[in-house]
């Protein structure tokens, strides 16, 4: 990141804000950058003053040297003016800054909207989020549509990166809604956005969705088994329904709380199973089993 302490011109919305200080700053800049036209003239006068009178330098040589120096100075001034003009056109646009660590030679990309431009030492700097960056480090200027697509893709990738690396630990309660939301987002992206997303993420998303579908299918089968029991508790018998209700109870107790809320948000099936379990316990003459306890780390079965 390039920090700028001395600012000679600030450009906002394409207009120079502190032009009153330009003359003073220009003089300081000329001193800092080396020789200018005035310096050359001083050297030229000194050269003429102390030249060998027996072998004086021709006027043609003086004129040639001065013309060359003037041409170079004009070219530098033009390049600087073009740099400032180019930088001022970036105000309000999203750009990518690529910086290289001089020691490790590793590159870092920084992206953001240019708030305004500063000009110091014949260099233009872009202010992004309060930090100044050399305009020469700009590697991309993004159009409005591309910037929007980039932001969408980047947000999607960040959310995908927060999902577990192992499908085995994906559960409905914690990841079901998140994965379905990511699937809806991806299906709603246009080609500009999907082109910015690696196919690896598309493949991973399909695997996550497949896992959630598998878990939902399993949970649906579990709820269907509860729903297949007689609605009237008086019809429940130990011989006919005892083992099945015991199995359903064990499965239910191994489901984490978030998943229970995911598959049965209104608690309809939980209340029904509770009634069946209590009925079997009554038929056996046992105390009612614990029903509300569970662990967050319990696995879906």
PDB file of C-alpha atoms in Angstrom:
ATOM      1  CA  UNK A   1       0.000   0.000   0.000  1.00  0.00           C
ATOM      2  CA  UNK A   2       1.404   3.375  -0.996  1.00  0.00           C
ATOM      3  CA  UNK A   3       0.984   6.016   1.672  1.00  0.00           C
ATOM      4  CA  UNK A   4       0.984   9.643   0.498  1.00  0.00           C
ATOM      5  CA  UNK A   5       1.939  12.358   2.967  1.00  0.00           C
ATOM      6  CA  UNK A   6       2.397  15.340   0.617  1.00  0.00           C
ATOM      7  CA  UNK A   7      -0.556  15.944  -1.693  1.00  0.00           C
ATOM      8  CA  UNK A   8      -0.311  18.591  -4.382  1.00  0.00           C
ATOM      9  CA  UNK A   9      -3.691  18.098  -6.042  1.00  0.00           C
ATOM     10  CA  UNK A  10      -6.875  16.302  -5.120  1.00  0.00           C
ATOM     11  CA  UNK A  11      -9.330  15.301  -7.810  1.00  0.00           C
ATOM     12  CA  UNK A  12     -12.945  14.566  -6.899  1.00  0.00           C
ATOM     13  CA  UNK A  13     -15.592  13.971  -9.557  1.00  0.00           C
ATOM     14  CA  UNK A  14     -13.033  15.000 -12.168  1.00  0.00           C
ATOM     15  CA  UNK A  15     -12.267  18.431 -10.610  1.00  0.00           C
ATOM     16  CA  UNK A  16      -9.101  19.601  -8.868  1.00  0.00           C
ATOM     17  CA  UNK A  17      -9.998  20.676  -5.329  1.00  0.00           C
ATOM     18  CA  UNK A  18      -6.900  22.452  -3.968  1.00  0.00           C
ATOM     19  CA  UNK A  19      -5.503  24.215  -7.039  1.00  0.00           C
ATOM     20  CA  UNK A  20      -4.425  27.210  -4.908  1.00  0.00           C
ATOM     21  CA  UNK A  21      -1.462  25.236  -3.622  1.00  0.00           C
ATOM     22  CA  UNK A  22      -0.345  23.987  -7.042  1.00  0.00           C
ATOM     23  CA  UNK A  23       2.393  26.580  -7.620  1.00  0.00           C
ATOM     24  CA  UNK A  24       4.089  26.053  -4.290  1.00  0.00           C
ATOM     25  CA  UNK A  25       3.796  22.288  -4.547  1.00  0.00           C
ATOM     26  CA  UNK A  26       5.041  22.304  -8.101  1.00  0.00           C
ATOM     27  CA  UNK A  27       8.209  24.087  -7.013  1.00  0.00           C
ATOM     28  CA  UNK A  28       8.738  21.536  -4.228  1.00  0.00           C
ATOM     29  CA  UNK A  29       8.072  18.706  -6.672  1.00  0.00           C
ATOM     30  CA  UNK A  30      10.605  20.060  -9.159  1.00  0.00           C
ATOM     31  CA  UNK A  31      13.215  20.203  -6.417  1.00  0.00           C
ATOM     32  CA  UNK A  32      12.444  16.640  -5.412  1.00  0.00           C
ATOM     33  CA  UNK A  33      12.496  15.130  -8.886  1.00  0.00           C
ATOM     34  CA  UNK A  34      15.840  16.605 -10.030  1.00  0.00           C
ATOM     35  CA  UNK A  35      16.711  18.974 -12.867  1.00  0.00           C
ATOM     36  CA  UNK A  36      14.080  21.049 -14.690  1.00  0.00           C
ATOM     37  CA  UNK A  37      14.323  23.571 -17.536  1.00  0.00           C
ATOM     38  CA  UNK A  38      15.501  26.376 -15.252  1.00  0.00           C
ATOM     39  CA  UNK A  39      18.210  24.136 -13.814  1.00  0.00           C
ATOM     40  CA  UNK A  40      19.367  23.324 -17.319  1.00  0.00           C
ATOM     41  CA  UNK A  41      19.592  27.028 -18.231  1.00  0.00           C
ATOM     42  CA  UNK A  42      21.673  27.728 -15.145  1.00  0.00           C
ATOM     43  CA  UNK A  43      24.081  24.951 -16.078  1.00  0.00           C
ATOM     44  CA  UNK A  44      24.178  26.190 -19.651  1.00  0.00           C
ATOM     45  CA  UNK A  45      25.047  29.746 -18.546  1.00  0.00           C
ATOM     46  CA  UNK A  46      27.751  28.400 -16.253  1.00  0.00           C
ATOM     47  CA  UNK A  47      29.133  26.303 -19.092  1.00  0.00           C
ATOM     48  CA  UNK A  48      29.259  29.337 -21.400  1.00  0.00           C
ATOM     49  CA  UNK A  49      30.859  31.444 -18.667  1.00  0.00           C
ATOM     50  CA  UNK A  50      33.658  29.021 -17.966  1.00  0.00           C
ATOM     51  CA  UNK A  51      34.202  27.637 -21.461  1.00  0.00           C
ATOM     52  CA  UNK A  52      37.621  27.792 -23.099  1.00  0.00           C
ATOM     53  CA  UNK A  53      37.680  31.076 -25.069  1.00  0.00           C
ATOM     54  CA  UNK A  54      40.079  29.466 -27.518  1.00  0.00           C
ATOM     55  CA  UNK A  55      37.656  26.645 -28.256  1.00  0.00           C
ATOM     56  CA  UNK A  56      34.130  27.948 -27.557  1.00  0.00           C
ATOM     57  CA  UNK A  57      31.129  25.710 -27.889  1.00  0.00           C
ATOM     58  CA  UNK A  58      29.093  26.497 -30.985  1.00  0.00           C
ATOM     59  CA  UNK A  59      25.637  28.067 -30.721  1.00  0.00           C
ATOM     60  CA  UNK A  60      24.242  25.161 -32.695  1.00  0.00           C
ATOM     61  CA  UNK A  61      25.302  22.712 -29.976  1.00  0.00           C
ATOM     62  CA  UNK A  62      23.714  24.862 -27.255  1.00  0.00           C
ATOM     63  CA  UNK A  63      20.471  25.109 -29.170  1.00  0.00           C
ATOM     64  CA  UNK A  64      20.463  21.363 -29.871  1.00  0.00           C
ATOM     65  CA  UNK A  65      20.985  20.535 -26.196  1.00  0.00           C
ATOM     66  CA  UNK A  66      18.264  22.947 -25.082  1.00  0.00           C
ATOM     67  CA  UNK A  67      15.801  21.649 -27.700  1.00  0.00           C
ATOM     68  CA  UNK A  68      16.435  18.054 -26.638  1.00  0.00           C
ATOM     69  CA  UNK A  69      15.969  18.882 -22.961  1.00  0.00           C
ATOM     70  CA  UNK A  70      12.775  20.836 -23.687  1.00  0.00           C
ATOM     71  CA  UNK A  71      11.377  17.971 -25.741  1.00  0.00           C
ATOM     72  CA  UNK A  72      12.059  15.454 -22.979  1.00  0.00           C
ATOM     73  CA  UNK A  73      10.494  17.761 -20.373  1.00  0.00           C
ATOM     74  CA  UNK A  74       7.382  18.218 -22.499  1.00  0.00           C
ATOM     75  CA  UNK A  75       7.048  14.476 -22.962  1.00  0.00           C
ATOM     76  CA  UNK A  76       7.349  13.937 -19.192  1.00  0.00           C
ATOM     77  CA  UNK A  77       4.766  16.627 -18.508  1.00  0.00           C
ATOM     78  CA  UNK A  78       2.426  15.069 -21.050  1.00  0.00           C
ATOM     79  CA  UNK A  79       2.852  11.614 -19.519  1.00  0.00           C
ATOM     80  CA  UNK A  80       2.140  12.987 -16.051  1.00  0.00           C
ATOM     81  CA  UNK A  81      -0.944  14.845 -17.293  1.00  0.00           C
ATOM     82  CA  UNK A  82      -2.234  11.687 -18.995  1.00  0.00           C
ATOM     83  CA  UNK A  83      -1.642   9.681 -15.806  1.00  0.00           C
ATOM     84  CA  UNK A  84      -3.674  12.170 -13.752  1.00  0.00           C
ATOM     85  CA  UNK A  85      -6.406  12.276 -16.385  1.00  0.00           C
ATOM     86  CA  UNK A  86      -6.551   8.473 -16.500  1.00  0.00           C
ATOM     87  CA  UNK A  87      -6.705   8.303 -12.722  1.00  0.00           C
ATOM     88  CA  UNK A  88      -9.462  10.922 -12.438  1.00  0.00           C
ATOM     89  CA  UNK A  89     -11.604   8.893 -14.852  1.00  0.00           C
ATOM     90  CA  UNK A  90     -11.504   5.995 -12.383  1.00  0.00           C
ATOM     91  CA  UNK A  91     -13.358   7.902  -9.640  1.00  0.00           C
ATOM     92  CA  UNK A  92     -16.510   5.984  -8.746  1.00  0.00           C
ATOM     93  CA  UNK A  93     -15.385   2.845 -10.574  1.00  0.00           C
ATOM     94  CA  UNK A  94     -14.402  -0.528  -9.148  1.00  0.00           C
ATOM     95  CA  UNK A  95     -10.738  -1.320  -9.769  1.00  0.00           C
ATOM     96  CA  UNK A  96      -8.301  -4.084  -8.941  1.00  0.00           C
ATOM     97  CA  UNK A  97      -4.909  -3.112  -7.506  1.00  0.00           C
ATOM     98  CA  UNK A  98      -2.117  -5.684  -7.768  1.00  0.00           C
ATOM     99  CA  UNK A  99       0.860  -5.120  -5.481  1.00  0.00           C
ATOM    100  CA  UNK A 100       4.065  -7.157  -5.276  1.00  0.00           C
ATOM    101  CA  UNK A 101       6.005  -7.734  -2.072  1.00  0.00           C
ATOM    102  CA  UNK A 102       9.609  -6.696  -2.899  1.00  0.00           C
ATOM    103  CA  UNK A 103      11.039  -9.320  -0.548  1.00  0.00           C
ATOM    104  CA  UNK A 104       8.856 -12.368  -1.224  1.00  0.00           C
ATOM    105  CA  UNK A 105       7.718 -11.318  -4.726  1.00  0.00           C
ATOM    106  CA  UNK A 106       4.232 -12.485  -3.774  1.00  0.00           C
ATOM    107  CA  UNK A 107       1.348 -10.526  -5.315  1.00  0.00           C
ATOM    108  CA  UNK A 108      -1.735  -9.298  -3.507  1.00  0.00           C
ATOM    109  CA  UNK A 109      -4.950  -8.142  -5.184  1.00  0.00           C
ATOM    110  CA  UNK A 110      -7.005  -5.360  -3.607  1.00  0.00           C
ATOM    111  CA  UNK A 111     -10.378  -4.425  -5.031  1.00  0.00           C
ATOM    112  CA  UNK A 112     -12.661  -1.513  -4.248  1.00  0.00           C
ATOM    113  CA  UNK A 113     -14.382   1.637  -5.462  1.00  0.00           C
ATOM    114  CA  UNK A 114     -12.184   4.692  -6.087  1.00  0.00           C
ATOM    115  CA  UNK A 115     -13.379   7.527  -3.832  1.00  0.00           C
ATOM    116  CA  UNK A 116     -11.060  10.239  -5.118  1.00  0.00           C
ATOM    117  CA  UNK A 117      -7.616  10.807  -6.640  1.00  0.00           C
ATOM    118  CA  UNK A 118      -4.556  12.458  -5.099  1.00  0.00           C
ATOM    119  CA  UNK A 119      -1.550  13.783  -7.003  1.00  0.00           C
ATOM    120  CA  UNK A 120       1.902  13.958  -5.439  1.00  0.00           C
ATOM    121  CA  UNK A 121       5.426  13.952  -6.797  1.00  0.00           C
ATOM    122  CA  UNK A 122       4.192  13.676 -10.400  1.00  0.00           C
ATOM    123  CA  UNK A 123       2.328  10.522  -9.423  1.00  0.00           C
ATOM    124  CA  UNK A 124      -1.410   9.893  -9.269  1.00  0.00           C
ATOM    125  CA  UNK A 125      -2.817   7.871  -6.376  1.00  0.00           C
ATOM    126  CA  UNK A 126      -6.261   6.308  -6.024  1.00  0.00           C
ATOM    127  CA  UNK A 127      -7.969   6.526  -2.641  1.00  0.00           C
ATOM    128  CA  UNK A 128      -9.857   3.320  -1.851  1.00  0.00           C
ATOM    129  CA  UNK A 129     -11.394   2.856   1.591  1.00  0.00           C
ATOM    130  CA  UNK A 130      -9.144   5.545   3.034  1.00  0.00           C
ATOM    131  CA  UNK A 131      -5.884   4.153   1.585  1.00  0.00           C
ATOM    132  CA  UNK A 132      -3.865   5.530  -1.334  1.00  0.00           C
ATOM    133  CA  UNK A 133      -2.617   3.285  -4.154  1.00  0.00           C
ATOM    134  CA  UNK A 134      -0.388   4.103  -7.103  1.00  0.00           C
ATOM    135  CA  UNK A 135      -2.407   4.316 -10.316  1.00  0.00           C
ATOM    136  CA  UNK A 136       0.348   2.302 -12.019  1.00  0.00           C
ATOM    137  CA  UNK A 137      -0.644  -0.688  -9.853  1.00  0.00           C
ATOM    138  CA  UNK A 138      -4.136  -0.836 -11.386  1.00  0.00           C
ATOM    139  CA  UNK A 139      -4.574  -4.094 -13.286  1.00  0.00           C
ATOM    140  CA  UNK A 140      -8.339  -4.002 -13.855  1.00  0.00           C
ATOM    141  CA  UNK A 141     -11.059  -1.395 -14.177  1.00  0.00           C
ATOM    142  CA  UNK A 142     -14.420  -3.081 -13.838  1.00  0.00           C
ATOM    143  CA  UNK A 143     -17.593  -1.907 -15.507  1.00  0.00           C
ATOM    144  CA  UNK A 144     -20.754  -1.616 -13.403  1.00  0.00           C
ATOM    145  CA  UNK A 145     -22.239  -4.905 -14.642  1.00  0.00           C
ATOM    146  CA  UNK A 146     -18.974  -6.797 -14.281  1.00  0.00           C
ATOM    147  CA  UNK A 147     -18.399  -5.368 -10.811  1.00  0.00           C
ATOM    148  CA  UNK A 148     -21.867  -6.509  -9.723  1.00  0.00           C
ATOM    149  CA  UNK A 149     -21.210  -9.984 -11.139  1.00  0.00           C
ATOM    150  CA  UNK A 150     -17.815 -10.113  -9.425  1.00  0.00           C
ATOM    151  CA  UNK A 151     -19.337  -9.182  -6.065  1.00  0.00           C
ATOM    152  CA  UNK A 152     -22.052 -11.822  -6.454  1.00  0.00           C
ATOM    153  CA  UNK A 153     -19.510 -14.484  -7.352  1.00  0.00           C
ATOM    154  CA  UNK A 154     -17.174 -13.505  -4.530  1.00  0.00           C
ATOM    155  CA  UNK A 155     -20.000 -13.576  -1.953  1.00  0.00           C
ATOM    156  CA  UNK A 156     -21.109 -16.988  -3.209  1.00  0.00           C
ATOM    157  CA  UNK A 157     -17.559 -18.374  -2.986  1.00  0.00           C
ATOM    158  CA  UNK A 158     -17.111 -17.039   0.559  1.00  0.00           C
ATOM    159  CA  UNK A 159     -20.322 -18.786   1.666  1.00  0.00           C
ATOM    160  CA  UNK A 160     -19.287 -22.029  -0.018  1.00  0.00           C
ATOM    161  CA  UNK A 161     -15.906 -21.928   1.711  1.00  0.00           C
ATOM    162  CA  UNK A 162     -17.669 -21.901   5.083  1.00  0.00           C
ATOM    163  CA  UNK A 163     -19.304 -25.289   4.443  1.00  0.00           C
ATOM    164  CA  UNK A 164     -17.644 -28.457   5.822  1.00  0.00           C
ATOM    165  CA  UNK A 165     -14.971 -30.080   3.685  1.00  0.00           C
ATOM    166  CA  UNK A 166     -16.379 -33.515   4.539  1.00  0.00           C
ATOM    167  CA  UNK A 167     -19.884 -34.424   3.399  1.00  0.00           C
ATOM    168  CA  UNK A 168     -20.115 -36.876   6.288  1.00  0.00           C
ATOM    169  CA  UNK A 169     -20.474 -34.058   8.812  1.00  0.00           C
ATOM    170  CA  UNK A 170     -23.125 -32.146   6.858  1.00  0.00           C
ATOM    171  CA  UNK A 171     -26.469 -32.229   8.674  1.00  0.00           C
ATOM    172  CA  UNK A 172     -29.889 -30.845   7.871  1.00  0.00           C
ATOM    173  CA  UNK A 173     -30.302 -28.658  10.912  1.00  0.00           C
ATOM    174  CA  UNK A 174     -27.146 -26.607  10.488  1.00  0.00           C
ATOM    175  CA  UNK A 175     -26.592 -26.709   6.750  1.00  0.00           C
ATOM    176  CA  UNK A 176     -29.874 -27.617   5.072  1.00  0.00           C
ATOM    177  CA  UNK A 177     -31.277 -24.107   4.605  1.00  0.00           C
ATOM    178  CA  UNK A 178     -27.837 -22.677   3.814  1.00  0.00           C
ATOM    179  CA  UNK A 179     -27.194 -25.190   1.042  1.00  0.00           C
ATOM    180  CA  UNK A 180     -30.635 -24.759  -0.494  1.00  0.00           C
ATOM    181  CA  UNK A 181     -30.138 -20.973  -0.429  1.00  0.00           C
ATOM    182  CA  UNK A 182     -26.774 -21.340  -2.190  1.00  0.00           C
ATOM    183  CA  UNK A 183     -28.385 -23.611  -4.760  1.00  0.00           C
ATOM    184  CA  UNK A 184     -31.111 -21.017  -5.423  1.00  0.00           C
ATOM    185  CA  UNK A 185     -28.493 -18.264  -5.702  1.00  0.00           C
ATOM    186  CA  UNK A 186     -26.405 -20.199  -8.206  1.00  0.00           C
ATOM    187  CA  UNK A 187     -29.428 -21.045 -10.348  1.00  0.00           C
ATOM    188  CA  UNK A 188     -30.339 -17.355 -10.395  1.00  0.00           C
ATOM    189  CA  UNK A 189     -26.917 -16.131 -11.540  1.00  0.00           C
ATOM    190  CA  UNK A 190     -26.457 -14.987 -15.126  1.00  0.00           C
ATOM    191  CA  UNK A 191     -23.595 -16.182 -17.298  1.00  0.00           C
ATOM    192  CA  UNK A 192     -21.356 -13.229 -16.317  1.00  0.00           C
ATOM    193  CA  UNK A 193     -21.461 -14.391 -12.700  1.00  0.00           C
ATOM    194  CA  UNK A 194     -21.163 -18.142 -13.266  1.00  0.00           C
ATOM    195  CA  UNK A 195     -18.166 -17.574 -15.556  1.00  0.00           C
ATOM    196  CA  UNK A 196     -16.363 -16.047 -12.569  1.00  0.00           C
ATOM    197  CA  UNK A 197     -16.996 -19.105 -10.390  1.00  0.00           C
ATOM    198  CA  UNK A 198     -14.716 -22.121 -10.695  1.00  0.00           C
ATOM    199  CA  UNK A 199     -16.368 -25.320 -11.887  1.00  0.00           C
ATOM    200  CA  UNK A 200     -15.007 -26.928  -8.729  1.00  0.00           C
ATOM    201  CA  UNK A 201     -17.533 -24.890  -6.737  1.00  0.00           C
ATOM    202  CA  UNK A 202     -20.337 -25.951  -9.052  1.00  0.00           C
ATOM    203  CA  UNK A 203     -19.353 -29.600  -8.558  1.00  0.00           C
ATOM    204  CA  UNK A 204     -19.098 -29.155  -4.779  1.00  0.00           C
ATOM    205  CA  UNK A 205     -22.526 -27.510  -4.654  1.00  0.00           C
ATOM    206  CA  UNK A 206     -24.077 -30.464  -6.468  1.00  0.00           C
ATOM    207  CA  UNK A 207     -22.500 -32.811  -3.922  1.00  0.00           C
ATOM    208  CA  UNK A 208     -23.831 -30.768  -1.004  1.00  0.00           C
ATOM    209  CA  UNK A 209     -27.305 -30.660  -2.526  1.00  0.00           C
ATOM    210  CA  UNK A 210     -27.156 -34.418  -3.125  1.00  0.00           C
ATOM    211  CA  UNK A 211     -26.230 -34.963   0.534  1.00  0.00           C
ATOM    212  CA  UNK A 212     -29.108 -32.775   1.750  1.00  0.00           C
ATOM    213  CA  UNK A 213     -31.553 -34.570  -0.535  1.00  0.00           C
ATOM    214  CA  UNK A 214     -30.325 -37.904   0.826  1.00  0.00           C
ATOM    215  CA  UNK A 215     -30.769 -36.739   4.437  1.00  0.00           C
ATOM    216  CA  UNK A 216     -34.188 -35.274   3.729  1.00  0.00           C
ATOM    217  CA  UNK A 217     -35.285 -38.523   2.105  1.00  0.00           C
ATOM    218  CA  UNK A 218     -34.122 -40.448   5.157  1.00  0.00           C
ATOM    219  CA  UNK A 219     -35.910 -38.077   7.518  1.00  0.00           C
ATOM    220  CA  UNK A 220     -39.066 -38.231   5.420  1.00  0.00           C
ATOM    221  CA  UNK A 221     -39.031 -42.019   5.757  1.00  0.00           C
ATOM    222  CA  UNK A 222     -38.634 -41.616   9.509  1.00  0.00           C
ATOM    223  CA  UNK A 223     -41.598 -39.235   9.758  1.00  0.00           C
ATOM    224  CA  UNK A 224     -43.698 -41.476   7.509  1.00  0.00           C
ATOM    225  CA  UNK A 225     -43.101 -44.379   9.905  1.00  0.00           C
ATOM    226  CA  UNK A 226     -44.395 -42.274  12.799  1.00  0.00           C
ATOM    227  CA  UNK A 227     -47.361 -41.233  10.694  1.00  0.00           C
ATOM    228  CA  UNK A 228     -48.189 -44.862   9.876  1.00  0.00           C
ATOM    229  CA  UNK A 229     -48.928 -45.707  13.509  1.00  0.00           C
ATOM    230  CA  UNK A 230     -52.588 -45.748  14.631  1.00  0.00           C
ATOM    231  CA  UNK A 231     -53.929 -42.308  15.453  1.00  0.00           C
ATOM    232  CA  UNK A 232     -55.857 -43.733  18.374  1.00  0.00           C
ATOM    233  CA  UNK A 233     -53.515 -44.614  21.251  1.00  0.00           C
ATOM    234  CA  UNK A 234     -56.009 -47.231  22.458  1.00  0.00           C
ATOM    235  CA  UNK A 235     -55.143 -49.267  19.372  1.00  0.00           C
ATOM    236  CA  UNK A 236     -51.461 -49.406  20.320  1.00  0.00           C
ATOM    237  CA  UNK A 237     -50.411 -52.824  21.637  1.00  0.00           C
ATOM    238  CA  UNK A 238     -47.130 -53.955  23.096  1.00  0.00           C
ATOM    239  CA  UNK A 239     -46.983 -57.031  20.886  1.00  0.00           C
ATOM    240  CA  UNK A 240     -47.728 -55.237  17.623  1.00  0.00           C
ATOM    241  CA  UNK A 241     -46.114 -51.850  18.088  1.00  0.00           C
ATOM    242  CA  UNK A 242     -43.652 -52.131  20.999  1.00  0.00           C
ATOM    243  CA  UNK A 243     -40.438 -52.827  19.088  1.00  0.00           C
ATOM    244  CA  UNK A 244     -41.230 -50.389  16.272  1.00  0.00           C
ATOM    245  CA  UNK A 245     -41.895 -47.547  18.709  1.00  0.00           C
ATOM    246  CA  UNK A 246     -38.700 -48.390  20.613  1.00  0.00           C
ATOM    247  CA  UNK A 247     -36.723 -48.178  17.361  1.00  0.00           C
ATOM    248  CA  UNK A 248     -38.354 -44.861  16.423  1.00  0.00           C
ATOM    249  CA  UNK A 249     -37.536 -43.494  19.872  1.00  0.00           C
ATOM    250  CA  UNK A 250     -33.870 -44.471  19.541  1.00  0.00           C
ATOM    251  CA  UNK A 251     -33.623 -42.855  16.133  1.00  0.00           C
ATOM    252  CA  UNK A 252     -35.297 -39.697  17.379  1.00  0.00           C
ATOM    253  CA  UNK A 253     -32.924 -39.390  20.335  1.00  0.00           C
ATOM    254  CA  UNK A 254     -29.948 -39.559  17.934  1.00  0.00           C
ATOM    255  CA  UNK A 255     -31.176 -36.599  15.910  1.00  0.00           C
ATOM    256  CA  UNK A 256     -29.693 -33.235  16.910  1.00  0.00           C
ATOM    257  CA  UNK A 257     -32.014 -30.456  18.015  1.00  0.00           C
ATOM    258  CA  UNK A 258     -31.476 -28.259  14.941  1.00  0.00           C
ATOM    259  CA  UNK A 259     -32.361 -31.142  12.645  1.00  0.00           C
ATOM    260  CA  UNK A 260     -35.466 -31.947  14.691  1.00  0.00           C
ATOM    261  CA  UNK A 261     -36.603 -28.354  14.214  1.00  0.00           C
ATOM    262  CA  UNK A 262     -35.751 -28.540  10.520  1.00  0.00           C
ATOM    263  CA  UNK A 263     -37.785 -31.674   9.769  1.00  0.00           C
ATOM    264  CA  UNK A 264     -40.591 -30.991  12.243  1.00  0.00           C
ATOM    265  CA  UNK A 265     -40.812 -27.209  12.777  1.00  0.00           C
ATOM    266  CA  UNK A 266     -44.277 -27.363  14.334  1.00  0.00           C
ATOM    267  CA  UNK A 267     -43.410 -30.318  16.591  1.00  0.00           C
ATOM    268  CA  UNK A 268     -46.310 -32.382  15.284  1.00  0.00           C
ATOM    269  CA  UNK A 269     -44.371 -35.619  14.849  1.00  0.00           C
ATOM    270  CA  UNK A 270     -42.404 -35.134  18.072  1.00  0.00           C
ATOM    271  CA  UNK A 271     -45.646 -34.794  20.050  1.00  0.00           C
ATOM    272  CA  UNK A 272     -47.083 -37.858  18.325  1.00  0.00           C
ATOM    273  CA  UNK A 273     -44.022 -39.983  19.040  1.00  0.00           C
ATOM    274  CA  UNK A 274     -44.048 -38.851  22.663  1.00  0.00           C
ATOM    275  CA  UNK A 275     -47.568 -40.135  23.020  1.00  0.00           C
ATOM    276  CA  UNK A 276     -46.677 -43.523  21.522  1.00  0.00           C
ATOM    277  CA  UNK A 277     -43.563 -43.923  23.710  1.00  0.00           C
ATOM    278  CA  UNK A 278     -45.500 -43.058  26.866  1.00  0.00           C
ATOM    279  CA  UNK A 279     -48.206 -45.552  25.858  1.00  0.00           C
ATOM    280  CA  UNK A 280     -45.682 -48.391  25.500  1.00  0.00           C
ATOM    281  CA  UNK A 281     -44.057 -47.456  28.825  1.00  0.00           C
ATOM    282  CA  UNK A 282     -47.485 -47.550  30.463  1.00  0.00           C
ATOM    283  CA  UNK A 283     -48.214 -50.982  28.966  1.00  0.00           C
ATOM    284  CA  UNK A 284     -44.919 -52.231  30.364  1.00  0.00           C
ATOM    285  CA  UNK A 285     -45.492 -50.622  33.719  1.00  0.00           C
ATOM    286  CA  UNK A 286     -42.308 -48.567  33.347  1.00  0.00           C
ATOM    287  CA  UNK A 287     -41.605 -44.927  34.062  1.00  0.00           C
ATOM    288  CA  UNK A 288     -41.820 -42.657  31.050  1.00  0.00           C
ATOM    289  CA  UNK A 289     -38.549 -42.393  29.192  1.00  0.00           C
ATOM    290  CA  UNK A 290     -36.604 -39.149  28.887  1.00  0.00           C
ATOM    291  CA  UNK A 291     -37.713 -37.448  25.725  1.00  0.00           C
ATOM    292  CA  UNK A 292     -36.434 -33.899  25.572  1.00  0.00           C
ATOM    293  CA  UNK A 293     -32.728 -34.482  26.082  1.00  0.00           C
ATOM    294  CA  UNK A 294     -30.438 -34.621  23.123  1.00  0.00           C
ATOM    295  CA  UNK A 295     -26.957 -33.570  22.123  1.00  0.00           C
ATOM    296  CA  UNK A 296     -26.016 -31.038  19.490  1.00  0.00           C
ATOM    297  CA  UNK A 297     -23.452 -33.507  18.150  1.00  0.00           C
ATOM    298  CA  UNK A 298     -25.876 -36.416  17.768  1.00  0.00           C
ATOM    299  CA  UNK A 299     -25.815 -37.893  14.277  1.00  0.00           C
ATOM    300  CA  UNK A 300     -28.793 -38.266  11.979  1.00  0.00           C
ATOM    301  CA  UNK A 301     -29.831 -41.861  11.472  1.00  0.00           C
TER     302      UNK A 301
END
